Amino acid sequence: MPRDPRYDILFEPVRIGPKTLKNRFYQVPHCNGVGSNRPGTQAKLREMKAEGGWAAVCTEACSVDPGGQEQAPHEVSSLWDEGDVINLRHMCDSVHRWNALAGVELCHLGLSSPNIDCRGVSIAPVGATSEWSPQTYAHAADEDDIARVQGYFAEAARRAVQAGFDIIYVHAGHAVLTVQFLSRLYNTRTDRYGGPFENRVRFWRETLEQVKRAAGDGAAIATRISVDQLVGPDGVETHGEDIFRVVELFEREGLVDFFDLNVSNLDEWGEDAGTSRFHRANHQAPFTRHIKQHTKLPVINVGRLTSPDDMVQVIISGQADIIGAARPSIADPFLPRKIEEGRVEDIRECIGCNVCILRSDRGGQMVCTQNATSMEEYRRGWHPERFDRAPDPGWVLVVGAGPAGLECARVLAARGYDVHLREALPEIGGHVRQLVRYPGLAEWGRVIDYRAGQLAKATTVAVHRGVGAMTVDEVLAYEAEKVVLATGARWAGDGFSHITMRPIPGVDAASARVCTPEQVIAGKAIGERVLVLDADGYITGVGMAEHLADRGHGVTVVTQHAQVAPQLLYTLELPNVQRMLREKRIAYRPHAWVEAAEEAGGELRVRVYDVYRDGFRRTERPVAGELPRRRGDAADVLACDTLVLVTARIANDGLYKALRARRAEWAARGIKAVYQAGDCYAPRQLAEAIFDGHRIAREFESPDPQIAAPFIRERQIWGSPVYPTLG
Ligand code: SF4
């Protein structure tokens, strides 16, 4: 189909200095957790976006300082030497193959550089500890230090041109060294790099001059600007004078060819990469839309934009000239091409969960909930839109239309298999149907919407809804060649958790005063005073607490963790979660677990112990006929009307076990194999359940798709000069 003319404006070229963007779609710098040390992974991740129609594709932050500026265990790129040039050249060559531009974001973290690996000492406007790594103390830079670091930027810019980059940034988003010099919060110097605006902007301005000189005409020069650090008038503010003066100065002096805008300080990075729980699409507009009034240069705006209509509005309203995207480009590398080809309904929209950030910030490689192929382009050879046709596709029964089953059925069908997807309930989606009812998680429904749309288009899939839970006899009678069970998981109803590895005495979700999250969403009666017992530390405990507080219940979260939902630190949500807990008066009891509960006096009395004072596994030695004996002081008794259990997820593997027990009958029924996909094999994060369904379908002809097939491992092997080639 031709593209809708309404979207023509998105495909207009934009001039950026010596280069031209072929359209307005731009992948802004974003981390992937591998940097320049895994060149194949880096190159193929970025190339996929170039193939998918993005006019420019950038690296993540790229370190310039060989003396000590890295973010270990968080891997980023570097341009310290010829080796980095060689590795990043793969990315540039791969991106150029699709007539896209390659960009690199030169960065010095300054105060915030942890230097865990290299043990170097970073510099900063003043000597202080890092926000990210309080054990790290930066050296207060003198003018020699400043000149040395600016020289590193210039060297890195020369290497960037050698590697083939078309766009070179000086990073000043968040609170990196350039912004630390500009910000009164960080910069209290009294020399010519501190004090009035002209002095505070000097480091940034001189650095740009040197980078521009080093790059010559070989690359467009950009700077990413945090237009508001969200720290008040001492920092950079959208409506303060500094940021407008920066933009006007850099344009007047011809130092940059375009601006890339965002908001936030390092400790509020979640206001930049905002999750859908707290931020709608284009949420940065109130901060960024004023900048265009101060410059004629092109401006990039980000804000998790996935709708072409929203993008058009950003352009025609004068908010920005170029649509910047990180997460929407991860979730769907082919987003521009789908708009171009009139296939808007095929866009796999980012759900704003920030699991991509969670994984890379913990030192692993990025993953994506929506796009199982992200970061698997090189090592597994997966393409997000193309699938190898199975050599001899047969027909497959998939039991369960939750996220793993939906994804498995989608990919099997794309590979030519005939698929029957059978769902017990009237609606597909599995536990995502419940998640979307948690406060703020409605966008997670895109997981279902995308897959339902693709399955509706597939000609070889039949989706049967509301068929009830299949029995082993029904599965055998189906006589499918292969069976994939994707029957999901459930929350434990007896308080079992990894903390005690035992049920909690007196706790049973079959009783009136104890609930699982599924029961809460299903409408089981909840009393006025609620305890949420959360071992999980991710979205469900806090989701239950907010859901119930919104309905007028008094809620206390009991958790063994130091705070509620610590995993959400890595999705950048914790500051907003903490604000929400305070606003909604949700109490919490950290470092605590439940020893036992008993109903008495018309309430539930829950005995809570301190996991540090009394030990994590206090209930290991119960005394027959009594509540377990305490090892420390008296446990507290918290009275409540309802206890909600967010303690452990249990695999729904009963059907698989029953089928295994009748394995001798499989051959007579024509069944060659039975596999388990997603949470029924092992309950995991949503991203992993979807990945599991996808991987099994991709590897369906392997000797045992239940176990992942080998993949390319990028690593240094002594005596082996090359990795497998980059095609
Ligand atoms: Fe979007 Fe979540 Fe994928 Fe990140 S992991 S790109 S937030 S869908």
Coordinates of N, CA and C and ligand atoms in Angstrom, one line a residue, residues 274-276 304 326-332 348-357 366-371 374 444 447 687, ligand 1:
G274 N 10.9 8.2 30.2 CA 9.8 8.0 31.1 C 9.0 6.7 30.8
T275 N 8.6 6.0 31.8 CA 7.8 4.8 31.5 C 6.3 5.2 31.3
S276 N 5.6 4.3 30.7 CA 4.2 4.6 30.4 C 3.4 4.6 31.7
R304 N 9.0 9.0 23.4 CA 8.4 7.7 23.2 C 7.2 7.8 22.2
A326 N 14.4 6.5 20.7 CA 15.3 5.4 21.2 C 14.4 4.2 21.3
R327 N 13.5 4.1 22.4 CA 12.8 2.9 22.6 C 11.8 2.6 21.5
P328 N 11.1 3.5 20.8 CA 10.3 3.1 19.7 C 11.1 2.4 18.6
S329 N 12.4 2.8 18.4 CA 13.2 2.2 17.4 C 13.7 0.8 17.8
I330 N 13.7 0.6 19.2 CA 14.1 -0.8 19.7 C 12.9 -1.7 19.5
A331 N 11.8 -1.3 19.9 CA 10.6 -2.1 19.8 C 10.2 -2.4 18.4
D332 N 10.4 -1.5 17.5 CA 10.2 -1.7 16.1 C 11.2 -1.0 15.2
R348 N 5.0 -2.3 15.8 CA 5.1 -3.0 17.1 C 5.4 -1.9 18.1
E349 N 4.5 -1.4 18.8 CA 4.7 -0.2 19.6 C 5.3 -0.5 20.9
C350 N 6.3 0.3 21.3 CA 6.9 0.3 22.6 C 5.9 0.4 23.7
I351 N 6.0 -0.4 24.7 CA 5.0 -0.4 25.8 C 5.5 0.5 27.0
G352 N 6.7 1.1 26.8 CA 7.2 2.0 27.9 C 7.4 1.3 29.2
C353 N 7.9 0.0 29.1 CA 8.2 -0.7 30.4 C 9.6 -0.5 30.9
N354 N 10.5 -0.1 30.1 CA 11.9 0.2 30.4 C 12.7 -1.0 30.9
V355 N 12.2 -2.2 30.4 CA 13.0 -3.4 30.7 C 14.3 -3.3 29.9
C356 N 14.3 -2.7 28.8 CA 15.6 -2.5 28.0 C 16.6 -1.8 28.9
I357 N 16.2 -0.8 29.6 CA 17.1 0.0 30.5 C 17.5 -0.9 31.7
M366 N 21.1 -5.3 26.5 CA 19.7 -4.9 26.4 C 18.8 -6.0 25.9
V367 N 17.6 -6.0 26.4 CA 16.5 -6.9 25.7 C 15.3 -5.9 25.5
C368 N 14.4 -6.4 24.8 CA 13.1 -5.6 24.6 C 12.0 -6.6 24.8
T369 N 11.0 -6.1 25.6 CA 9.8 -6.9 25.8 C 9.0 -7.1 24.5
Q370 N 8.8 -6.1 23.7 CA 8.1 -6.2 22.5 C 8.8 -6.9 21.4
N371 N 10.1 -6.7 21.3 CA 10.9 -7.1 20.1 C 11.9 -8.2 20.6
S374 N 15.6 -8.1 19.3 CA 16.5 -7.0 19.6 C 17.8 -7.6 20.3
W444 N 0.7 -1.6 28.3 CA 1.3 -2.9 28.2 C 0.4 -3.8 27.4
V447 N 1.3 -5.4 23.9 CA 1.8 -6.8 23.7 C 0.8 -7.7 23.1
A687 N 9.3 -10.0 29.2 CA 10.2 -10.0 28.1 C 10.8 -11.4 27.8
Ligands
SF4_1 FE1 9.9 -0.2 24.9 FE2 9.9 -2.0 26.9 FE3 11.0 -2.6 24.5 FE4 12.2 -0.8 26.2 S1 11.8 -3.0 26.6 S2 11.9 -0.6 24.0 S3 10.4 0.2 27.0 S4 8.9 -2.2 24.9

